[in-house]
Tab-separated table of C-alpha atoms in Angstrom:
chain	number	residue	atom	x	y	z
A	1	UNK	CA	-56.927	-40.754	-34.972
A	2	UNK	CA	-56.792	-42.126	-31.215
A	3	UNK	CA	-55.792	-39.017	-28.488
A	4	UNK	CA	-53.023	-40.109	-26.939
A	5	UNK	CA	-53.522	-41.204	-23.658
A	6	UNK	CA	-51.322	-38.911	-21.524
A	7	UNK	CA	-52.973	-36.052	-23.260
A	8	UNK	CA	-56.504	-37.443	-22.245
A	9	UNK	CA	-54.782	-37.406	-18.671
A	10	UNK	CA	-53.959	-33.806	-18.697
A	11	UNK	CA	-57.074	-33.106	-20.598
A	12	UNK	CA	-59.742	-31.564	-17.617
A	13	UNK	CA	-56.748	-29.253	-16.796
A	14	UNK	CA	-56.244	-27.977	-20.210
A	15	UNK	CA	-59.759	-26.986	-20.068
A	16	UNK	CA	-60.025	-25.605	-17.141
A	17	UNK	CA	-57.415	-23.295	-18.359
A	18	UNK	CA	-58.486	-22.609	-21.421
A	19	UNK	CA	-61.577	-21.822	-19.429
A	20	UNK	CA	-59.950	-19.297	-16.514
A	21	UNK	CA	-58.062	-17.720	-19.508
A	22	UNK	CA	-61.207	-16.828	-21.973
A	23	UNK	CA	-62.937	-15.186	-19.008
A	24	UNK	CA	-59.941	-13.158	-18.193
A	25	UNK	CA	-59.614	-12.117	-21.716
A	26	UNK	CA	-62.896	-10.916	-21.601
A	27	UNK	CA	-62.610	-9.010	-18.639
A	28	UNK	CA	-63.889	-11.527	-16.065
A	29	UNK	CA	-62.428	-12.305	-12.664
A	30	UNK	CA	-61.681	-15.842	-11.884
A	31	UNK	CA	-63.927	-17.498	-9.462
A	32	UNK	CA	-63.458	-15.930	-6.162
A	33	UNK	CA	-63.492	-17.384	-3.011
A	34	UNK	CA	-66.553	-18.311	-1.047
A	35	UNK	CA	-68.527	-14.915	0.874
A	36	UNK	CA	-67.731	-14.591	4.656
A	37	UNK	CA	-70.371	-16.096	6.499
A	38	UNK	CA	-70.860	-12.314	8.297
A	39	UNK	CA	-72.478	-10.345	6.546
A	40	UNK	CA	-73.546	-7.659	9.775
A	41	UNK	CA	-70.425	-6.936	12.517
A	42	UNK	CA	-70.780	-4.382	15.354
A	43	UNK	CA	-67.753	-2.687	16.985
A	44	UNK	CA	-67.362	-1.376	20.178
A	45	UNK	CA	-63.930	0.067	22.399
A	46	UNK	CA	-62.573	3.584	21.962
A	47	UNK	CA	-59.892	5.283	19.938
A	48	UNK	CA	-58.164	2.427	18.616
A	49	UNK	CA	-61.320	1.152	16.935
A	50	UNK	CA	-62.924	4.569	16.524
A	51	UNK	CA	-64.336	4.971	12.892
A	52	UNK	CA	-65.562	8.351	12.981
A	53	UNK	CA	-67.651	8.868	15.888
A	54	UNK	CA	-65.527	11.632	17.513
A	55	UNK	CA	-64.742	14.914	15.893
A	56	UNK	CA	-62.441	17.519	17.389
A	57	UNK	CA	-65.223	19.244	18.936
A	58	UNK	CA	-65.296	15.950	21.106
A	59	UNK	CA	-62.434	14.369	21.598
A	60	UNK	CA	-60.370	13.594	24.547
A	61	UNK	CA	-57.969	16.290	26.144
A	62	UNK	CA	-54.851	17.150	23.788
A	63	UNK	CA	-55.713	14.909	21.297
A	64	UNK	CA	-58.376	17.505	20.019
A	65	UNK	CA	-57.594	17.806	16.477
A	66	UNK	CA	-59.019	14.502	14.901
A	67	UNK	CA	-60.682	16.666	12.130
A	68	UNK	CA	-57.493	17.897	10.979
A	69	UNK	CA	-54.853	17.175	8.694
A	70	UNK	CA	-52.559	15.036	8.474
A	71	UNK	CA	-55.145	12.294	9.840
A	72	UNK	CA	-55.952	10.223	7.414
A	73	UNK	CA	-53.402	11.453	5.024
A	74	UNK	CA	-52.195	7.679	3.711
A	75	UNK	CA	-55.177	6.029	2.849
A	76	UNK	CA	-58.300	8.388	2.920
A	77	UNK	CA	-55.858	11.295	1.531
A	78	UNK	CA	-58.343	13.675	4.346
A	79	UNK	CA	-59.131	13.367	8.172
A	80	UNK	CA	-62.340	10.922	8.628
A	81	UNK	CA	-62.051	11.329	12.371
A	82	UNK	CA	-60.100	8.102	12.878
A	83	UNK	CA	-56.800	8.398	14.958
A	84	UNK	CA	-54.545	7.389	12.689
A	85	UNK	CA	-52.661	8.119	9.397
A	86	UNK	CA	-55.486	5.807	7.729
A	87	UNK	CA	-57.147	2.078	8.444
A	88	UNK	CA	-57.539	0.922	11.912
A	89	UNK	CA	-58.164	-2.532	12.875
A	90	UNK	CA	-61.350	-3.164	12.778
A	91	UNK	CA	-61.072	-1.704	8.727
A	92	UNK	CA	-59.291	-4.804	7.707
A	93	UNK	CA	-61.655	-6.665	9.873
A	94	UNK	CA	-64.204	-5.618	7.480
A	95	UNK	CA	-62.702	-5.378	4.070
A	96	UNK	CA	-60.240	-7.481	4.061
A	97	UNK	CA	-60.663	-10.208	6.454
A	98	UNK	CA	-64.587	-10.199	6.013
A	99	UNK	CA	-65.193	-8.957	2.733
A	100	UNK	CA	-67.810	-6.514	3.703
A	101	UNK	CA	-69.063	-4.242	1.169
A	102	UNK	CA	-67.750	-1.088	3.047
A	103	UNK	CA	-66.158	0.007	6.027
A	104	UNK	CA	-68.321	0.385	9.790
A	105	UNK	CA	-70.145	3.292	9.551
A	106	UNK	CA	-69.634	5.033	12.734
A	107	UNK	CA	-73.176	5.243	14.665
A	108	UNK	CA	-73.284	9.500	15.796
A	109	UNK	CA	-72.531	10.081	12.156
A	110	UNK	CA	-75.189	11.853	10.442
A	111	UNK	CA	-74.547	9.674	7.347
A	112	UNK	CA	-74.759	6.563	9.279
A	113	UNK	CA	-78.656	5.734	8.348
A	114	UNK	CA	-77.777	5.885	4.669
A	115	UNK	CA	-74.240	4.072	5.126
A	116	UNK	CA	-76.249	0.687	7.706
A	117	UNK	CA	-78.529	0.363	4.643
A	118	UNK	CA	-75.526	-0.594	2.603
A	119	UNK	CA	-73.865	-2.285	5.067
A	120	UNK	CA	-76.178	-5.415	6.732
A	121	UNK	CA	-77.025	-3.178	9.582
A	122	UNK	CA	-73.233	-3.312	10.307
A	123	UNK	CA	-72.568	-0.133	13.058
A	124	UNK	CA	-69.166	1.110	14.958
A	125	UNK	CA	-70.213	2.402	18.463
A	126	UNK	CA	-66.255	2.853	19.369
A	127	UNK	CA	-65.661	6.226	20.320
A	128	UNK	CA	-62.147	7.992	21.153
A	129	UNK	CA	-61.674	8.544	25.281
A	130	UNK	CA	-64.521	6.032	26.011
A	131	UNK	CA	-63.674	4.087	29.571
A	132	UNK	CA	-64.828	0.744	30.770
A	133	UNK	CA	-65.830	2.112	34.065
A	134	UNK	CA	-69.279	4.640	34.014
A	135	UNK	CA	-68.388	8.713	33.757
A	136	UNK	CA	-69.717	9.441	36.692
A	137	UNK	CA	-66.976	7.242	38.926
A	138	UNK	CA	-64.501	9.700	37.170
A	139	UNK	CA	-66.806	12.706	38.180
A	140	UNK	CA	-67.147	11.340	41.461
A	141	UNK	CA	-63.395	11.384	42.358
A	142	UNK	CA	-62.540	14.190	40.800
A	143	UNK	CA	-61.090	12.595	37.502
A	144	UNK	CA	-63.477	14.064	35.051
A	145	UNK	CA	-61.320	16.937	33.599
A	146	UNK	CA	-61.904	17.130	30.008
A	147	UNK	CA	-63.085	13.016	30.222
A	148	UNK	CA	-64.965	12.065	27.646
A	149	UNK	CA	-67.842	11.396	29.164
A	150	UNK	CA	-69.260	7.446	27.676
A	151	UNK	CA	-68.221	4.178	28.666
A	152	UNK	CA	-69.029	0.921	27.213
A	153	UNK	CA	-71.834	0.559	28.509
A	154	UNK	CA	-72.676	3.974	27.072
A	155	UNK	CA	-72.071	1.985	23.950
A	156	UNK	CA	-74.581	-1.259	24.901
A	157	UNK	CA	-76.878	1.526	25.484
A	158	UNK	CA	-76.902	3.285	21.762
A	159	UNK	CA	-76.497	-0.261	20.494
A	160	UNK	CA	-80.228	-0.852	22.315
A	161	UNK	CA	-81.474	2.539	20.737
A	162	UNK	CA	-80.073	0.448	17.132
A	163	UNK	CA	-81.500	-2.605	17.610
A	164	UNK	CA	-85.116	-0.467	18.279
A	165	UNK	CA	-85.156	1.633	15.536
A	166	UNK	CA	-83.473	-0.934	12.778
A	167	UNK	CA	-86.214	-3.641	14.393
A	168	UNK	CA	-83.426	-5.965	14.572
A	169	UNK	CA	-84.306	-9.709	16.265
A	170	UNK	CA	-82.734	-11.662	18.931
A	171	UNK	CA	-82.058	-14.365	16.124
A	172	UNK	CA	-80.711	-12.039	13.648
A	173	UNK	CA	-77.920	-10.784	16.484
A	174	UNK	CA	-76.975	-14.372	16.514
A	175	UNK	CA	-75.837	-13.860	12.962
A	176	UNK	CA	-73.614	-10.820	13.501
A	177	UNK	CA	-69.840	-10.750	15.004
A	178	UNK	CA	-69.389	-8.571	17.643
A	179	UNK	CA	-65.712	-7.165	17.762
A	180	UNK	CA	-65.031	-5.146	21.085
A	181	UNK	CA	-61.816	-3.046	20.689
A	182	UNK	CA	-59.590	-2.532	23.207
A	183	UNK	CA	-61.083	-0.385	25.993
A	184	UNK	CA	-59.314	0.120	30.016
A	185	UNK	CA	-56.659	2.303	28.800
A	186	UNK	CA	-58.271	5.277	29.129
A	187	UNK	CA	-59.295	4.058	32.834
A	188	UNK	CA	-55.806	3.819	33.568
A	189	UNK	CA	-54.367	6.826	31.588
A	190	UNK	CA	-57.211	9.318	33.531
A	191	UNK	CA	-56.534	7.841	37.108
A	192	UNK	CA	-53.026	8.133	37.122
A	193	UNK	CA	-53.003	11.451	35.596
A	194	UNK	CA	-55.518	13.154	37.582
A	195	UNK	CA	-54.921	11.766	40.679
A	196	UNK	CA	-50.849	10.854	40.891
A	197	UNK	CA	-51.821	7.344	42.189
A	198	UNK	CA	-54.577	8.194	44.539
A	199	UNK	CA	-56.142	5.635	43.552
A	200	UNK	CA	-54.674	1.874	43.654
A	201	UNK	CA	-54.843	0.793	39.890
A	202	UNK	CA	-55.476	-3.063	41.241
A	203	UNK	CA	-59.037	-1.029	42.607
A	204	UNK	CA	-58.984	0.562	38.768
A	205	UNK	CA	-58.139	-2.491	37.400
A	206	UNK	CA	-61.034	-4.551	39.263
A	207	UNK	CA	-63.696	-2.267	38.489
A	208	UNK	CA	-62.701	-2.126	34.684
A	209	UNK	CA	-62.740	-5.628	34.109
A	210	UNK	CA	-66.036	-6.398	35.705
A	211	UNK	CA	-67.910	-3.261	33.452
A	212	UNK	CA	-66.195	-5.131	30.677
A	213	UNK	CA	-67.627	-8.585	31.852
A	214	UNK	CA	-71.119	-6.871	32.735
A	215	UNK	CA	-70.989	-5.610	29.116
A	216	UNK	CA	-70.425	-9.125	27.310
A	217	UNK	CA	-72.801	-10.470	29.283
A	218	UNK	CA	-75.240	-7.903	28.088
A	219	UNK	CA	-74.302	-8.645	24.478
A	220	UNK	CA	-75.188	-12.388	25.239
A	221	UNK	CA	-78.230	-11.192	26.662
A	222	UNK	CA	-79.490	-9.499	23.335
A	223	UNK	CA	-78.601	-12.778	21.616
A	224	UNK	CA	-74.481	-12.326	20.669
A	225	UNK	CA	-72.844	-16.120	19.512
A	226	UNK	CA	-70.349	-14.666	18.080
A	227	UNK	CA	-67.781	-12.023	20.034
A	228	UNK	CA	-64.156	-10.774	19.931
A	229	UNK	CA	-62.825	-9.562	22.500
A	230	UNK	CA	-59.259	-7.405	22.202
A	231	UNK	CA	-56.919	-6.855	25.183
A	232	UNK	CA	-54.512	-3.889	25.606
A	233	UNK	CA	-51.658	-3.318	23.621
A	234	UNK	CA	-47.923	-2.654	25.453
A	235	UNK	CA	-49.173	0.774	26.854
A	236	UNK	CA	-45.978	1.167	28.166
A	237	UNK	CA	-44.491	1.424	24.759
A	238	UNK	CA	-46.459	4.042	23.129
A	239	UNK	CA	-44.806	7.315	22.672
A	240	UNK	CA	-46.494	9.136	25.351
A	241	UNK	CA	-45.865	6.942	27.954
A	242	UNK	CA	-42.310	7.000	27.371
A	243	UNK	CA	-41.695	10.754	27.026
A	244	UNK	CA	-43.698	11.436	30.229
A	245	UNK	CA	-42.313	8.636	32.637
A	246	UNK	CA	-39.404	8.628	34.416
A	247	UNK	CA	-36.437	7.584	32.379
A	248	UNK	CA	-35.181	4.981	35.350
A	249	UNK	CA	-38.597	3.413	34.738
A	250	UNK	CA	-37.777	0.903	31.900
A	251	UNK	CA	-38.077	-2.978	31.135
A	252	UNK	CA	-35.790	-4.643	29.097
A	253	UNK	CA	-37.870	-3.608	25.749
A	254	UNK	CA	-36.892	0.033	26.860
A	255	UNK	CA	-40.439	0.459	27.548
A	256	UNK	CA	-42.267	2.149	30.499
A	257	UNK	CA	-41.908	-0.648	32.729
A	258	UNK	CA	-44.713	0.120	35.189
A	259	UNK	CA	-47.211	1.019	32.567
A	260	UNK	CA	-46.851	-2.490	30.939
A	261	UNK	CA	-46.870	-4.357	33.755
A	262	UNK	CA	-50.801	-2.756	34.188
A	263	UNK	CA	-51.169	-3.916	30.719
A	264	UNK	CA	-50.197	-6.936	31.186
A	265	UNK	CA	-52.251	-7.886	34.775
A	266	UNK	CA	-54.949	-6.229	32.959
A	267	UNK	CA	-55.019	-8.790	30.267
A	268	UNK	CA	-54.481	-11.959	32.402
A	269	UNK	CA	-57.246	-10.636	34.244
A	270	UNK	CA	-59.565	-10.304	31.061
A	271	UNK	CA	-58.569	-13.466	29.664
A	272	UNK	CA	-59.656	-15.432	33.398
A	273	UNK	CA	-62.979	-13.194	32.847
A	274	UNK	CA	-63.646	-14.746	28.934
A	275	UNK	CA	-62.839	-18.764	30.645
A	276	UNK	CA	-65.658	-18.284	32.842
A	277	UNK	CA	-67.698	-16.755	30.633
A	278	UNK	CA	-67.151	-19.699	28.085
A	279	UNK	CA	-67.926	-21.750	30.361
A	280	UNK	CA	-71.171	-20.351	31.050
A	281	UNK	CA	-71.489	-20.074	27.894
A	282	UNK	CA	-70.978	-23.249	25.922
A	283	UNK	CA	-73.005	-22.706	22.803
A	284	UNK	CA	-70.848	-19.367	21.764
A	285	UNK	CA	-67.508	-18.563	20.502
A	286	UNK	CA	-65.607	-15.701	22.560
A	287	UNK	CA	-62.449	-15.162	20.813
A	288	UNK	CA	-59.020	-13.266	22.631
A	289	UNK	CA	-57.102	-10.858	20.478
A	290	UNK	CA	-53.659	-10.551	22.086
A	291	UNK	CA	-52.904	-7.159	21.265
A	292	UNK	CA	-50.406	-7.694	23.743
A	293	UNK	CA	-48.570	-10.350	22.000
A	294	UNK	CA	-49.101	-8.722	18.678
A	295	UNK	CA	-47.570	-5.538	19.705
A	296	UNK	CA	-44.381	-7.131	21.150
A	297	UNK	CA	-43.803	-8.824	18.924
A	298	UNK	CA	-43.272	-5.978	16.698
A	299	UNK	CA	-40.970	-4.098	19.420
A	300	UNK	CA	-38.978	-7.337	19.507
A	301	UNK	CA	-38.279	-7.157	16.040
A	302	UNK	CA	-39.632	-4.167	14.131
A	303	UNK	CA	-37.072	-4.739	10.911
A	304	UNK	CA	-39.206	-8.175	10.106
A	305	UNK	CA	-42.214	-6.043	9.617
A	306	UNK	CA	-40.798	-3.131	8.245
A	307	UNK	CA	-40.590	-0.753	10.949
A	308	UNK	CA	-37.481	1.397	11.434
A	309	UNK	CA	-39.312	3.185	14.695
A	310	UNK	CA	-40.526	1.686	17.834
A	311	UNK	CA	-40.846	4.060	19.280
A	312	UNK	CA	-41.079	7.614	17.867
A	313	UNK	CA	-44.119	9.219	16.731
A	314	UNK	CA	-44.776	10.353	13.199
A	315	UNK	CA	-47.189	12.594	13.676
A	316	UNK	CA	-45.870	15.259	16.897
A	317	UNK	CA	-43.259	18.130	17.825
A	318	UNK	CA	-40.085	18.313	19.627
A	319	UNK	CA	-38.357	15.828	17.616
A	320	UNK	CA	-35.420	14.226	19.572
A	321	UNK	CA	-36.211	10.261	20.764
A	322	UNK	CA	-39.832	10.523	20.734
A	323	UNK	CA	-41.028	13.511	18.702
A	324	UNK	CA	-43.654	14.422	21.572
A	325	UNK	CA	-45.130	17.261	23.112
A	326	UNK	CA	-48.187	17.085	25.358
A	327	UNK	CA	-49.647	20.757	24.307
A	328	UNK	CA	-48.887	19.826	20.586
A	329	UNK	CA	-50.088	16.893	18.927
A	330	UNK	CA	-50.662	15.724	15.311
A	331	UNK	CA	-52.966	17.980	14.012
A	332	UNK	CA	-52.454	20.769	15.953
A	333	UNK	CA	-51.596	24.195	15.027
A	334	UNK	CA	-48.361	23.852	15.626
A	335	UNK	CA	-47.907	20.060	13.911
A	336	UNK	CA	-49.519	20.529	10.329
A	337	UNK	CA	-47.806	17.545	9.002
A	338	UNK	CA	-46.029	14.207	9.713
A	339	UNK	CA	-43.040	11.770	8.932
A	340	UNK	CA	-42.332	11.526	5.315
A	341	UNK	CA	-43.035	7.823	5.616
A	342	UNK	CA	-45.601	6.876	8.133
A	343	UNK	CA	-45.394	2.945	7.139
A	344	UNK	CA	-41.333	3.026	8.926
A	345	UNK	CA	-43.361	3.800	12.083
A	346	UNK	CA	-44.907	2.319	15.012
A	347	UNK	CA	-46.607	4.788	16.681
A	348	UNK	CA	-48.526	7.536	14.715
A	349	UNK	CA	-49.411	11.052	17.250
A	350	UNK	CA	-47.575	9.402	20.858
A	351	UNK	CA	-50.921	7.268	21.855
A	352	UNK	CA	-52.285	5.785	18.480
A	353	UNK	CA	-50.769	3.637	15.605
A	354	UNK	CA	-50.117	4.351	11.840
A	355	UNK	CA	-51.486	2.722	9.157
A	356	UNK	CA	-49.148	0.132	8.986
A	357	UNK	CA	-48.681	-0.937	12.184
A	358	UNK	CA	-52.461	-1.790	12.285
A	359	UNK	CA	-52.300	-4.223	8.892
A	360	UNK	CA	-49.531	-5.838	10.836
A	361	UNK	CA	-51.555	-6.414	13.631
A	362	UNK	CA	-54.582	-7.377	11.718
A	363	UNK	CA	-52.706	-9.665	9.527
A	364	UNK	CA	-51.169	-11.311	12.918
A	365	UNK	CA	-55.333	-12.064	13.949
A	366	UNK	CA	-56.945	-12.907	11.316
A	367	UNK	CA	-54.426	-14.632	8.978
A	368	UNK	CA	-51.832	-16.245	11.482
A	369	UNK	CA	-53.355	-19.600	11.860
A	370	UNK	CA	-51.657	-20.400	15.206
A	371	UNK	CA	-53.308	-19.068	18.086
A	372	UNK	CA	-50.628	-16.862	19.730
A	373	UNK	CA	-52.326	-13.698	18.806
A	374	UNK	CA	-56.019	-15.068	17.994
A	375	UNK	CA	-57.562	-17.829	20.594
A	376	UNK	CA	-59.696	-19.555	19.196
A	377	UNK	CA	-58.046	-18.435	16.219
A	378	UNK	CA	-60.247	-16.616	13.091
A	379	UNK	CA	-59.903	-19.458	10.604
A	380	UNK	CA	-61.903	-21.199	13.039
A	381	UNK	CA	-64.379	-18.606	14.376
A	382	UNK	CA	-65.368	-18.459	11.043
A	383	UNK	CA	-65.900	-22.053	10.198
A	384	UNK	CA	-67.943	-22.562	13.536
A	385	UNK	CA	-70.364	-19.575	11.918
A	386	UNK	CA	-70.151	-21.416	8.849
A	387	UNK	CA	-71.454	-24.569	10.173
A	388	UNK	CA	-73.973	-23.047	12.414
A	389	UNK	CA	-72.832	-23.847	15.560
């Protein structure tokens, strides 16, 4: 008996059904996509990309209490150093977005030996407080109370010592992505503290964005193709920044107007840095993450990502518009817990973000396929290490 032809049409399908549905049944995944073509990344910035390498013996003045609950109450259900309720960025870089078999194990953990042997030599030099301009400028004009004392080029430095003692090649850096958090805010944040504008932040600004050059350069020294580069987030907009500023001193976000307009010259400033370097360049891929972008667009419209809180912090004391107290951040003796739902909120302890906020902003890089927060965007920084070139 002849098989009717329509069914002879629909026939491949059938089987490839039939096919998909046996494995299911017995307990097999359908085929998955195809691996990320990075297998090693190295991170670099400071706390927003900060994966452990800061405890609260070390970190930066007031935010002390890294080590302490409630960090790392939503996902990690226990503090694991990171400043944050759980994932930062550069976690969703590597599971998510990458596929890696773990997270970045941080490099001044003692664990870290047994973690990069797991990991394709993947390492997170970040560390919470780090600057873009050296220590001892900071020493030198009396801005080095309770600083911590690295920079990124600290960071280059201990990713030398890696490269040494891992016997790592110049080729085999080719291979990796290199993913540079944010870093300058801390520049910023110490000068104007410490020295009530002593110190022009253009000068500030200047010097931070040439260590930040100097350092990419020294990454395509040691063989980088591959780098991202993030800019600063709307500074002006994190809790902080708002309780301590003067309440005339708004923009029409009803953000700290002066502090994002250094944000913002900052990152016009970085972006005119990453052209040239391009251009010098030509055979690598240096990627922008607007941060920037990214982060207003939330404050535009927090409801569309599921934020009911620009502004307030989750984690902090006082309560009031912005839950904030200088002497007593999250962790703190006197702030033992946080908001009941950390994933309505922006901002998690007054400086860094919860959780949520940093899947929105990962899912704006490395899934938004349209270049406003990712230039060139991921999609393609991928397929360029794909293809080799």
């Amino acid at each position: 008996m002849d098989v009717p032809a329509a069914l002879l049409l629909l026939l491949p399908a059938l089987l490839a059904f039939f096919s998909v549905s046996v494995n299911v049944a017995a307990g097999q995944s359908p085929p998955s996509s195809p691996p990320s073509p990075f297998r090693t990344v190295y991170a670099f910035g400071d706390s927003f990309t900060d994966t452990g390498n800061t405890h609260s013996t070390t970190g930066p003045f007031s935010f002390g209490y890294v080590s302490h609950p409630p960090y790392g109450t939503t996902f990690f259900h226990r503090p694991t150093n990171r400043y944050s309720d759980g994932r930062l960025v550069v976690d969703f870089l590597a599971a998510d977005a990458l596929r890696l078999p773990s997270f970045l194990p941080p490099y001044l953990s003692s664990s870290s030996a047994a973690a990069n042997a797991s990991s394709g030599n993947s390492v997170n030099f970040a560390v919470a407080g780090a600057t873009a301009i050296e220590h001892e400028w900071f020493v030198k004009n009396n801005l080095s109370f309770d600083v911590t004392p690295h920079s990124i080029m600290t960071e280059l430095g201990w990713f030398d010592v890696h490269l040494k003692a891992r016997r790592i090649a110049q080729k085999d850096v080719g291979e990796a992505l290199f993913w540079v958090g944010e870093i300058g805010a801390n520049d910023y944040a110490y000068s104007l503290i410490m020295a009530a504008d002593a110190i022009p932040r253009k000068v500030i600004r200047t010097m931070a964005i040439d260590r930040v050059t100097t350092f990419l350069e020294g990454l395509l020294k040691r063989g980088a193709k591959y780098i991202a580069v993030q800019g600063l987030p709307l500074t002006g907009c994190l809790t902080m920044a708002m309780a301590l500023a003067r309440p005339d001193d708004r923009d029409d976000l009803g953000c700290v107007a002066s502090v994002n307009a250094v944000s913002l010259a900052h990152n016009r400033l970085l972006q005119a840095s990453l052209r040239r370097l391009r251009q010098k360049h030509p055979g690598t891929v240096i990627a922008f993450a607007d941060y920037h972008a990214a982060h207003l667009a939330v404050v535009k419209s927090p409801a569309t990502y599921g934020f009911a809180e620009r502004f307030k912090a989750c984690c902090g004391a006082g309560g009031g518009d912005y839950n904030f107290k200088i002497l007593s951040t999250c962790g703190s003796p006197e702030v033992s817990s946080a908001c009941a739902q950390p994933a309505r909120y922006v901002n998690w302890d007054g400086v860094h973000m919860t959780e949520a906020m940093y899947k929105v902003v990962a899912g704006m890089f490395f899934q938004d396929g349209s270049g406003k927060y990712f230039r060139p965007t991921f999609s393609s920084l991928l397929a360029r290490k794909a293809h080799g070139n």
